[in-house]
């Protein structure tokens, strides 16, 4: 469900995007790397769509339970164009599988989401994590949480990674291109869901917890709090994907 087209010039990409709705009934833009001139494309099979859509539904269910769903804008797979600053990875374009952000803060056309979910079936982890880095960098850190979920048919398991950013200082004497205090991606949580029988699933490392402040860009009010997708919810998610 994953392809890479090489030697795609910025002009070729612009022409493709201008006619995108006519040419892509069964394909989805993953990311365009204008530096490497590579276009990453997803052919969304059932397993790919289930991996991100079912997880996003579990997320939305928690917003409904807290009655804050009206404060959330679903952006789906809308294309976003990087804020190029001349550094590698800063430009190009990307399209998440499921995305969204708070209203009114991210209600404007072209606003960046605070949450991005990207799924992979045949797509390697290396590419998924490169996409994650692009979302943080290209949005100038407007994206706050990236969830990566990948299916391994051989092991019959789903692996879910939660990525955020944190400030990392430069180590004394270290040689790096990253300035002291710059934001860098960090994996906050990894969850593995394994199919143990035809109807049961084992969820390792507990519930998925998503920061309310990062998602909604404010402190929670009374009755609000971090979005928790419980072990039971994750088991239901896995059953729906399988």
PDB file of C-alpha atoms in Angstrom:
ATOM      1  CA  UNK A   1       0.000   0.000   0.000  1.00  0.00           C
ATOM      2  CA  UNK A   2       3.043   2.269  -0.250  1.00  0.00           C
ATOM      3  CA  UNK A   3       4.955   3.619  -3.258  1.00  0.00           C
ATOM      4  CA  UNK A   4       7.836   6.053  -3.808  1.00  0.00           C
ATOM      5  CA  UNK A   5       8.114   8.107  -7.027  1.00  0.00           C
ATOM      6  CA  UNK A   6      11.564   9.585  -7.671  1.00  0.00           C
ATOM      7  CA  UNK A   7      12.792  12.570  -9.697  1.00  0.00           C
ATOM      8  CA  UNK A   8       9.551  14.501  -9.156  1.00  0.00           C
ATOM      9  CA  UNK A   9      10.370  18.185  -9.653  1.00  0.00           C
ATOM     10  CA  UNK A  10       8.516  20.927  -7.756  1.00  0.00           C
ATOM     11  CA  UNK A  11       6.855  21.871 -11.050  1.00  0.00           C
ATOM     12  CA  UNK A  12       5.702  18.300 -11.619  1.00  0.00           C
ATOM     13  CA  UNK A  13       4.351  18.168  -8.091  1.00  0.00           C
ATOM     14  CA  UNK A  14       2.453  21.446  -8.505  1.00  0.00           C
ATOM     15  CA  UNK A  15       0.894  20.181 -11.729  1.00  0.00           C
ATOM     16  CA  UNK A  16      -0.099  16.952 -10.012  1.00  0.00           C
ATOM     17  CA  UNK A  17      -1.681  18.755  -7.062  1.00  0.00           C
ATOM     18  CA  UNK A  18      -3.606  21.099  -9.367  1.00  0.00           C
ATOM     19  CA  UNK A  19      -5.245  18.035 -10.929  1.00  0.00           C
ATOM     20  CA  UNK A  20      -5.151  15.883  -7.804  1.00  0.00           C
ATOM     21  CA  UNK A  21      -8.884  15.310  -7.394  1.00  0.00           C
ATOM     22  CA  UNK A  22      -9.140  14.084 -10.987  1.00  0.00           C
ATOM     23  CA  UNK A  23      -6.157  11.754 -10.844  1.00  0.00           C
ATOM     24  CA  UNK A  24      -6.252  10.142  -7.430  1.00  0.00           C
ATOM     25  CA  UNK A  25      -9.514   8.285  -6.817  1.00  0.00           C
ATOM     26  CA  UNK A  26      -7.609   5.448  -5.130  1.00  0.00           C
ATOM     27  CA  UNK A  27      -4.333   7.000  -3.974  1.00  0.00           C
ATOM     28  CA  UNK A  28      -3.304   9.403  -1.228  1.00  0.00           C
ATOM     29  CA  UNK A  29      -0.366  11.745  -1.004  1.00  0.00           C
ATOM     30  CA  UNK A  30       1.756  10.847   1.993  1.00  0.00           C
ATOM     31  CA  UNK A  31       4.529  13.390   1.599  1.00  0.00           C
ATOM     32  CA  UNK A  32       6.481  15.291  -1.028  1.00  0.00           C
ATOM     33  CA  UNK A  33      10.153  15.883  -0.250  1.00  0.00           C
ATOM     34  CA  UNK A  34      11.193  18.835  -2.395  1.00  0.00           C
ATOM     35  CA  UNK A  35      14.863  18.441  -1.473  1.00  0.00           C
ATOM     36  CA  UNK A  36      15.102  14.777  -2.492  1.00  0.00           C
ATOM     37  CA  UNK A  37      12.453  15.189  -5.225  1.00  0.00           C
ATOM     38  CA  UNK A  38      10.604  12.155  -3.940  1.00  0.00           C
ATOM     39  CA  UNK A  39       6.844  11.695  -3.763  1.00  0.00           C
ATOM     40  CA  UNK A  40       5.540   9.183  -1.231  1.00  0.00           C
ATOM     41  CA  UNK A  41       2.136   7.732  -2.095  1.00  0.00           C
ATOM     42  CA  UNK A  42      -0.259   5.499  -0.146  1.00  0.00           C
ATOM     43  CA  UNK A  43      -2.763   3.176  -1.791  1.00  0.00           C
ATOM     44  CA  UNK A  44      -5.258   2.914   1.092  1.00  0.00           C
ATOM     45  CA  UNK A  45      -6.226  -0.735   1.542  1.00  0.00           C
ATOM     46  CA  UNK A  46      -8.803  -1.778   4.150  1.00  0.00           C
ATOM     47  CA  UNK A  47      -6.167  -2.553   6.785  1.00  0.00           C
ATOM     48  CA  UNK A  48      -4.506   0.837   6.288  1.00  0.00           C
ATOM     49  CA  UNK A  49      -7.772   2.737   6.630  1.00  0.00           C
ATOM     50  CA  UNK A  50      -8.808   0.739   9.675  1.00  0.00           C
ATOM     51  CA  UNK A  51      -5.516   1.396  11.445  1.00  0.00           C
ATOM     52  CA  UNK A  52      -5.995   5.171  11.559  1.00  0.00           C
ATOM     53  CA  UNK A  53      -9.766   5.650  11.224  1.00  0.00           C
ATOM     54  CA  UNK A  54     -10.705   3.266  14.038  1.00  0.00           C
ATOM     55  CA  UNK A  55      -8.136   4.869  16.340  1.00  0.00           C
ATOM     56  CA  UNK A  56      -9.433   8.348  15.513  1.00  0.00           C
ATOM     57  CA  UNK A  57     -12.971   7.175  16.293  1.00  0.00           C
ATOM     58  CA  UNK A  58     -11.807   5.996  19.717  1.00  0.00           C
ATOM     59  CA  UNK A  59     -10.283   9.434  20.255  1.00  0.00           C
ATOM     60  CA  UNK A  60     -13.469  11.222  19.219  1.00  0.00           C
ATOM     61  CA  UNK A  61     -15.518   9.011  21.537  1.00  0.00           C
ATOM     62  CA  UNK A  62     -13.537  10.410  24.479  1.00  0.00           C
ATOM     63  CA  UNK A  63     -14.233  13.978  23.345  1.00  0.00           C
ATOM     64  CA  UNK A  64     -17.954  13.207  23.216  1.00  0.00           C
ATOM     65  CA  UNK A  65     -17.802  11.791  26.747  1.00  0.00           C
ATOM     66  CA  UNK A  66     -16.313  15.080  27.977  1.00  0.00           C
ATOM     67  CA  UNK A  67     -18.750  17.104  25.830  1.00  0.00           C
ATOM     68  CA  UNK A  68     -15.906  18.930  24.083  1.00  0.00           C
ATOM     69  CA  UNK A  69     -16.413  17.456  20.624  1.00  0.00           C
ATOM     70  CA  UNK A  70     -17.820  20.793  19.385  1.00  0.00           C
ATOM     71  CA  UNK A  71     -14.478  22.409  20.220  1.00  0.00           C
ATOM     72  CA  UNK A  72     -12.644  20.060  17.858  1.00  0.00           C
ATOM     73  CA  UNK A  73     -12.219  20.355  14.102  1.00  0.00           C
ATOM     74  CA  UNK A  74     -11.607  17.164  12.118  1.00  0.00           C
ATOM     75  CA  UNK A  75      -9.239  17.910   9.234  1.00  0.00           C
ATOM     76  CA  UNK A  76      -9.120  14.326   7.913  1.00  0.00           C
ATOM     77  CA  UNK A  77      -6.422  13.927   5.202  1.00  0.00           C
ATOM     78  CA  UNK A  78      -6.081  17.590   4.205  1.00  0.00           C
ATOM     79  CA  UNK A  79      -2.805  18.527   2.492  1.00  0.00           C
ATOM     80  CA  UNK A  80      -0.452  20.900   4.296  1.00  0.00           C
ATOM     81  CA  UNK A  81       2.524  22.733   2.787  1.00  0.00           C
ATOM     82  CA  UNK A  82       5.715  23.084   4.780  1.00  0.00           C
ATOM     83  CA  UNK A  83       6.986  26.403   6.067  1.00  0.00           C
ATOM     84  CA  UNK A  84      10.369  26.129   4.397  1.00  0.00           C
ATOM     85  CA  UNK A  85      13.201  27.811   6.264  1.00  0.00           C
ATOM     86  CA  UNK A  86      15.966  26.623   3.976  1.00  0.00           C
ATOM     87  CA  UNK A  87      16.733  23.562   6.094  1.00  0.00           C
ATOM     88  CA  UNK A  88      16.215  19.984   4.987  1.00  0.00           C
ATOM     89  CA  UNK A  89      12.721  18.779   5.780  1.00  0.00           C
ATOM     90  CA  UNK A  90      11.262  22.251   6.204  1.00  0.00           C
ATOM     91  CA  UNK A  91       9.374  22.506   2.914  1.00  0.00           C
ATOM     92  CA  UNK A  92       7.495  20.075   0.747  1.00  0.00           C
ATOM     93  CA  UNK A  93       3.979  18.899   1.476  1.00  0.00           C
ATOM     94  CA  UNK A  94       2.267  16.229   3.527  1.00  0.00           C
ATOM     95  CA  UNK A  95      -1.092  14.617   4.104  1.00  0.00           C
ATOM     96  CA  UNK A  96      -1.877  12.818   7.353  1.00  0.00           C
ATOM     97  CA  UNK A  97      -4.279   9.904   7.472  1.00  0.00           C
ATOM     98  CA  UNK A  98      -6.412  11.350  10.293  1.00  0.00           C
ATOM     99  CA  UNK A  99      -5.806  14.848  11.660  1.00  0.00           C
ATOM    100  CA  UNK A 100      -7.543  17.505  13.701  1.00  0.00           C
ATOM    101  CA  UNK A 101      -7.185  20.541  15.929  1.00  0.00           C
ATOM    102  CA  UNK A 102      -9.090  22.767  18.351  1.00  0.00           C
ATOM    103  CA  UNK A 103     -11.639  25.429  17.497  1.00  0.00           C
ATOM    104  CA  UNK A 104     -11.353  28.376  17.186  1.00  0.00           C
ATOM    105  CA  UNK A 105      -7.535  28.241  17.424  1.00  0.00           C
ATOM    106  CA  UNK A 106      -7.131  25.978  14.389  1.00  0.00           C
ATOM    107  CA  UNK A 107     -10.399  26.685  12.578  1.00  0.00           C
ATOM    108  CA  UNK A 108      -8.918  28.821   9.786  1.00  0.00           C
ATOM    109  CA  UNK A 109      -8.386  27.384   6.317  1.00  0.00           C
ATOM    110  CA  UNK A 110      -4.930  25.857   6.034  1.00  0.00           C
ATOM    111  CA  UNK A 111      -4.357  25.792   9.801  1.00  0.00           C
ATOM    112  CA  UNK A 112      -2.118  23.031  11.068  1.00  0.00           C
ATOM    113  CA  UNK A 113      -3.580  20.231  13.189  1.00  0.00           C
ATOM    114  CA  UNK A 114      -2.408  19.573  16.726  1.00  0.00           C
ATOM    115  CA  UNK A 115      -2.968  15.815  16.276  1.00  0.00           C
ATOM    116  CA  UNK A 116      -1.752  13.705  13.352  1.00  0.00           C
ATOM    117  CA  UNK A 117      -2.305   9.956  12.981  1.00  0.00           C
ATOM    118  CA  UNK A 118      -0.336   8.074  10.339  1.00  0.00           C
ATOM    119  CA  UNK A 119      -0.747   4.365   9.636  1.00  0.00           C
ATOM    120  CA  UNK A 120       1.485   1.872   7.891  1.00  0.00           C
ATOM    121  CA  UNK A 121       1.028  -1.622   6.574  1.00  0.00           C
ATOM    122  CA  UNK A 122       3.833  -2.198   4.083  1.00  0.00           C
ATOM    123  CA  UNK A 123       5.369   1.222   4.788  1.00  0.00           C
ATOM    124  CA  UNK A 124       8.662   0.856   6.737  1.00  0.00           C
ATOM    125  CA  UNK A 125       9.069   2.387  10.195  1.00  0.00           C
ATOM    126  CA  UNK A 126      11.891   4.500   8.799  1.00  0.00           C
ATOM    127  CA  UNK A 127       9.486   6.304   6.467  1.00  0.00           C
ATOM    128  CA  UNK A 128       6.776   6.680   9.111  1.00  0.00           C
ATOM    129  CA  UNK A 129       9.229   8.280  11.530  1.00  0.00           C
ATOM    130  CA  UNK A 130      10.558  10.540   8.801  1.00  0.00           C
ATOM    131  CA  UNK A 131       6.973  11.682   8.205  1.00  0.00           C
ATOM    132  CA  UNK A 132       6.597  12.338  11.929  1.00  0.00           C
ATOM    133  CA  UNK A 133       9.688  14.540  11.936  1.00  0.00           C
ATOM    134  CA  UNK A 134       8.385  16.417   8.906  1.00  0.00           C
ATOM    135  CA  UNK A 135       5.068  17.238  10.598  1.00  0.00           C
ATOM    136  CA  UNK A 136       6.801  18.826  13.580  1.00  0.00           C
ATOM    137  CA  UNK A 137       9.383  20.704  11.493  1.00  0.00           C
ATOM    138  CA  UNK A 138       7.226  21.796   8.558  1.00  0.00           C
ATOM    139  CA  UNK A 139       4.474  23.124  10.839  1.00  0.00           C
ATOM    140  CA  UNK A 140       7.034  25.175  12.793  1.00  0.00           C
ATOM    141  CA  UNK A 141       5.972  23.043  15.776  1.00  0.00           C
ATOM    142  CA  UNK A 142       2.256  23.801  15.474  1.00  0.00           C
ATOM    143  CA  UNK A 143       1.694  20.025  15.346  1.00  0.00           C
ATOM    144  CA  UNK A 144       1.866  18.794  18.945  1.00  0.00           C
ATOM    145  CA  UNK A 145       1.240  15.015  18.877  1.00  0.00           C
ATOM    146  CA  UNK A 146       1.926  12.474  16.139  1.00  0.00           C
ATOM    147  CA  UNK A 147       0.623   8.924  16.506  1.00  0.00           C
ATOM    148  CA  UNK A 148       2.216   6.251  14.330  1.00  0.00           C
ATOM    149  CA  UNK A 149       0.540   2.862  14.078  1.00  0.00           C
ATOM    150  CA  UNK A 150       1.838  -0.079  12.079  1.00  0.00           C
ATOM    151  CA  UNK A 151       0.494  -3.579  11.446  1.00  0.00           C
ATOM    152  CA  UNK A 152       2.834  -6.579  11.387  1.00  0.00           C
ATOM    153  CA  UNK A 153       0.975  -9.498   9.755  1.00  0.00           C
ATOM    154  CA  UNK A 154       3.773 -11.967  10.472  1.00  0.00           C
ATOM    155  CA  UNK A 155       3.660 -11.351  14.219  1.00  0.00           C
ATOM    156  CA  UNK A 156      -0.058 -10.596  14.220  1.00  0.00           C
ATOM    157  CA  UNK A 157       0.434  -7.403  16.167  1.00  0.00           C
ATOM    158  CA  UNK A 158      -0.190  -3.662  16.037  1.00  0.00           C
ATOM    159  CA  UNK A 159       2.463  -1.270  17.306  1.00  0.00           C
ATOM    160  CA  UNK A 160       1.468   2.267  18.265  1.00  0.00           C
ATOM    161  CA  UNK A 161       3.977   5.035  18.971  1.00  0.00           C
ATOM    162  CA  UNK A 162       3.128   8.411  20.511  1.00  0.00           C
ATOM    163  CA  UNK A 163       5.519  11.232  19.617  1.00  0.00           C
ATOM    164  CA  UNK A 164       5.742  14.733  21.065  1.00  0.00           C
ATOM    165  CA  UNK A 165       8.508  17.339  21.189  1.00  0.00           C
ATOM    166  CA  UNK A 166      10.695  18.531  24.028  1.00  0.00           C
ATOM    167  CA  UNK A 167      13.492  21.027  24.505  1.00  0.00           C
ATOM    168  CA  UNK A 168      16.877  19.365  24.413  1.00  0.00           C
ATOM    169  CA  UNK A 169      20.040  21.167  25.457  1.00  0.00           C
ATOM    170  CA  UNK A 170      23.308  20.587  23.696  1.00  0.00           C
ATOM    171  CA  UNK A 171      25.719  18.276  25.558  1.00  0.00           C
ATOM    172  CA  UNK A 172      29.039  19.900  26.508  1.00  0.00           C
ATOM    173  CA  UNK A 173      31.575  19.232  23.766  1.00  0.00           C
ATOM    174  CA  UNK A 174      29.012  17.576  21.484  1.00  0.00           C
ATOM    175  CA  UNK A 175      29.018  18.369  17.788  1.00  0.00           C
ATOM    176  CA  UNK A 176      25.508  18.893  16.455  1.00  0.00           C
ATOM    177  CA  UNK A 177      23.611  21.081  14.027  1.00  0.00           C
ATOM    178  CA  UNK A 178      20.765  21.446  16.511  1.00  0.00           C
ATOM    179  CA  UNK A 179      21.049  24.621  18.561  1.00  0.00           C
ATOM    180  CA  UNK A 180      20.783  24.463  22.371  1.00  0.00           C
ATOM    181  CA  UNK A 181      17.185  24.618  23.517  1.00  0.00           C
ATOM    182  CA  UNK A 182      15.782  23.540  20.159  1.00  0.00           C
ATOM    183  CA  UNK A 183      12.716  21.306  20.063  1.00  0.00           C
ATOM    184  CA  UNK A 184      13.275  17.680  19.129  1.00  0.00           C
ATOM    185  CA  UNK A 185      10.862  14.742  18.699  1.00  0.00           C
ATOM    186  CA  UNK A 186      10.680  12.270  21.558  1.00  0.00           C
ATOM    187  CA  UNK A 187       8.681   9.043  21.756  1.00  0.00           C
ATOM    188  CA  UNK A 188       6.542   9.312  24.883  1.00  0.00           C
ATOM    189  CA  UNK A 189       4.737   5.999  24.656  1.00  0.00           C
ATOM    190  CA  UNK A 190       4.789   2.720  22.748  1.00  0.00           C
ATOM    191  CA  UNK A 191       1.948   0.199  22.883  1.00  0.00           C
ATOM    192  CA  UNK A 192       1.898  -3.261  21.338  1.00  0.00           C
ATOM    193  CA  UNK A 193      -1.388  -5.068  20.704  1.00  0.00           C
ATOM    194  CA  UNK A 194      -1.066  -8.773  19.935  1.00  0.00           C
ATOM    195  CA  UNK A 195      -3.798 -11.073  18.710  1.00  0.00           C
ATOM    196  CA  UNK A 196      -3.830 -14.069  21.068  1.00  0.00           C
ATOM    197  CA  UNK A 197      -6.851 -15.909  19.670  1.00  0.00           C
ATOM    198  CA  UNK A 198      -9.671 -15.347  17.210  1.00  0.00           C
ATOM    199  CA  UNK A 199     -11.426 -12.987  19.636  1.00  0.00           C
ATOM    200  CA  UNK A 200      -8.884 -11.855  22.259  1.00  0.00           C
ATOM    201  CA  UNK A 201      -6.067  -9.314  22.208  1.00  0.00           C
ATOM    202  CA  UNK A 202      -3.223  -8.506  24.575  1.00  0.00           C
ATOM    203  CA  UNK A 203      -2.411  -4.808  25.100  1.00  0.00           C
ATOM    204  CA  UNK A 204       1.030  -4.096  26.531  1.00  0.00           C
ATOM    205  CA  UNK A 205       2.032  -0.966  28.482  1.00  0.00           C
ATOM    206  CA  UNK A 206      -1.442   0.209  29.402  1.00  0.00           C
ATOM    207  CA  UNK A 207      -3.766   2.906  28.115  1.00  0.00           C
ATOM    208  CA  UNK A 208      -2.938   5.540  25.498  1.00  0.00           C
ATOM    209  CA  UNK A 209      -2.840   8.967  27.182  1.00  0.00           C
ATOM    210  CA  UNK A 210      -2.953  12.180  25.125  1.00  0.00           C
ATOM    211  CA  UNK A 211      -2.250  15.567  26.688  1.00  0.00           C
ATOM    212  CA  UNK A 212      -5.276  17.867  26.794  1.00  0.00           C
ATOM    213  CA  UNK A 213      -3.041  20.948  26.832  1.00  0.00           C
ATOM    214  CA  UNK A 214      -1.170  19.897  23.709  1.00  0.00           C
ATOM    215  CA  UNK A 215      -4.336  19.010  21.821  1.00  0.00           C
ATOM    216  CA  UNK A 216      -6.534  21.977  22.797  1.00  0.00           C
ATOM    217  CA  UNK A 217      -3.815  24.578  23.486  1.00  0.00           C
ATOM    218  CA  UNK A 218      -5.316  25.504  26.854  1.00  0.00           C
ATOM    219  CA  UNK A 219      -5.643  24.187  30.381  1.00  0.00           C
ATOM    220  CA  UNK A 220      -8.542  21.799  31.028  1.00  0.00           C
ATOM    221  CA  UNK A 221     -11.658  23.155  32.708  1.00  0.00           C
ATOM    222  CA  UNK A 222     -13.672  21.368  35.384  1.00  0.00           C
ATOM    223  CA  UNK A 223     -14.698  17.931  34.114  1.00  0.00           C
ATOM    224  CA  UNK A 224     -12.023  17.955  31.406  1.00  0.00           C
ATOM    225  CA  UNK A 225      -8.649  16.256  31.347  1.00  0.00           C
ATOM    226  CA  UNK A 226      -6.192  14.248  29.344  1.00  0.00           C
ATOM    227  CA  UNK A 227      -7.754  12.014  26.700  1.00  0.00           C
ATOM    228  CA  UNK A 228      -7.367   8.402  27.844  1.00  0.00           C
ATOM    229  CA  UNK A 229      -7.996   5.527  25.445  1.00  0.00           C
ATOM    230  CA  UNK A 230      -8.213   2.615  27.861  1.00  0.00           C
ATOM    231  CA  UNK A 231      -6.928  -0.931  27.454  1.00  0.00           C
ATOM    232  CA  UNK A 232     -10.510  -2.036  26.825  1.00  0.00           C
ATOM    233  CA  UNK A 233     -10.883   0.659  24.148  1.00  0.00           C
ATOM    234  CA  UNK A 234      -7.631  -0.465  22.535  1.00  0.00           C
ATOM    235  CA  UNK A 235      -8.839  -4.074  22.518  1.00  0.00           C
ATOM    236  CA  UNK A 236     -12.005  -2.925  20.759  1.00  0.00           C
ATOM    237  CA  UNK A 237      -9.878  -0.908  18.339  1.00  0.00           C
ATOM    238  CA  UNK A 238      -7.768  -3.964  17.524  1.00  0.00           C
ATOM    239  CA  UNK A 239     -10.838  -6.142  17.015  1.00  0.00           C
ATOM    240  CA  UNK A 240     -12.260  -3.619  14.550  1.00  0.00           C
ATOM    241  CA  UNK A 241      -8.960  -3.444  12.649  1.00  0.00           C
ATOM    242  CA  UNK A 242      -8.588  -7.204  12.445  1.00  0.00           C
TER     243      UNK A 242
END
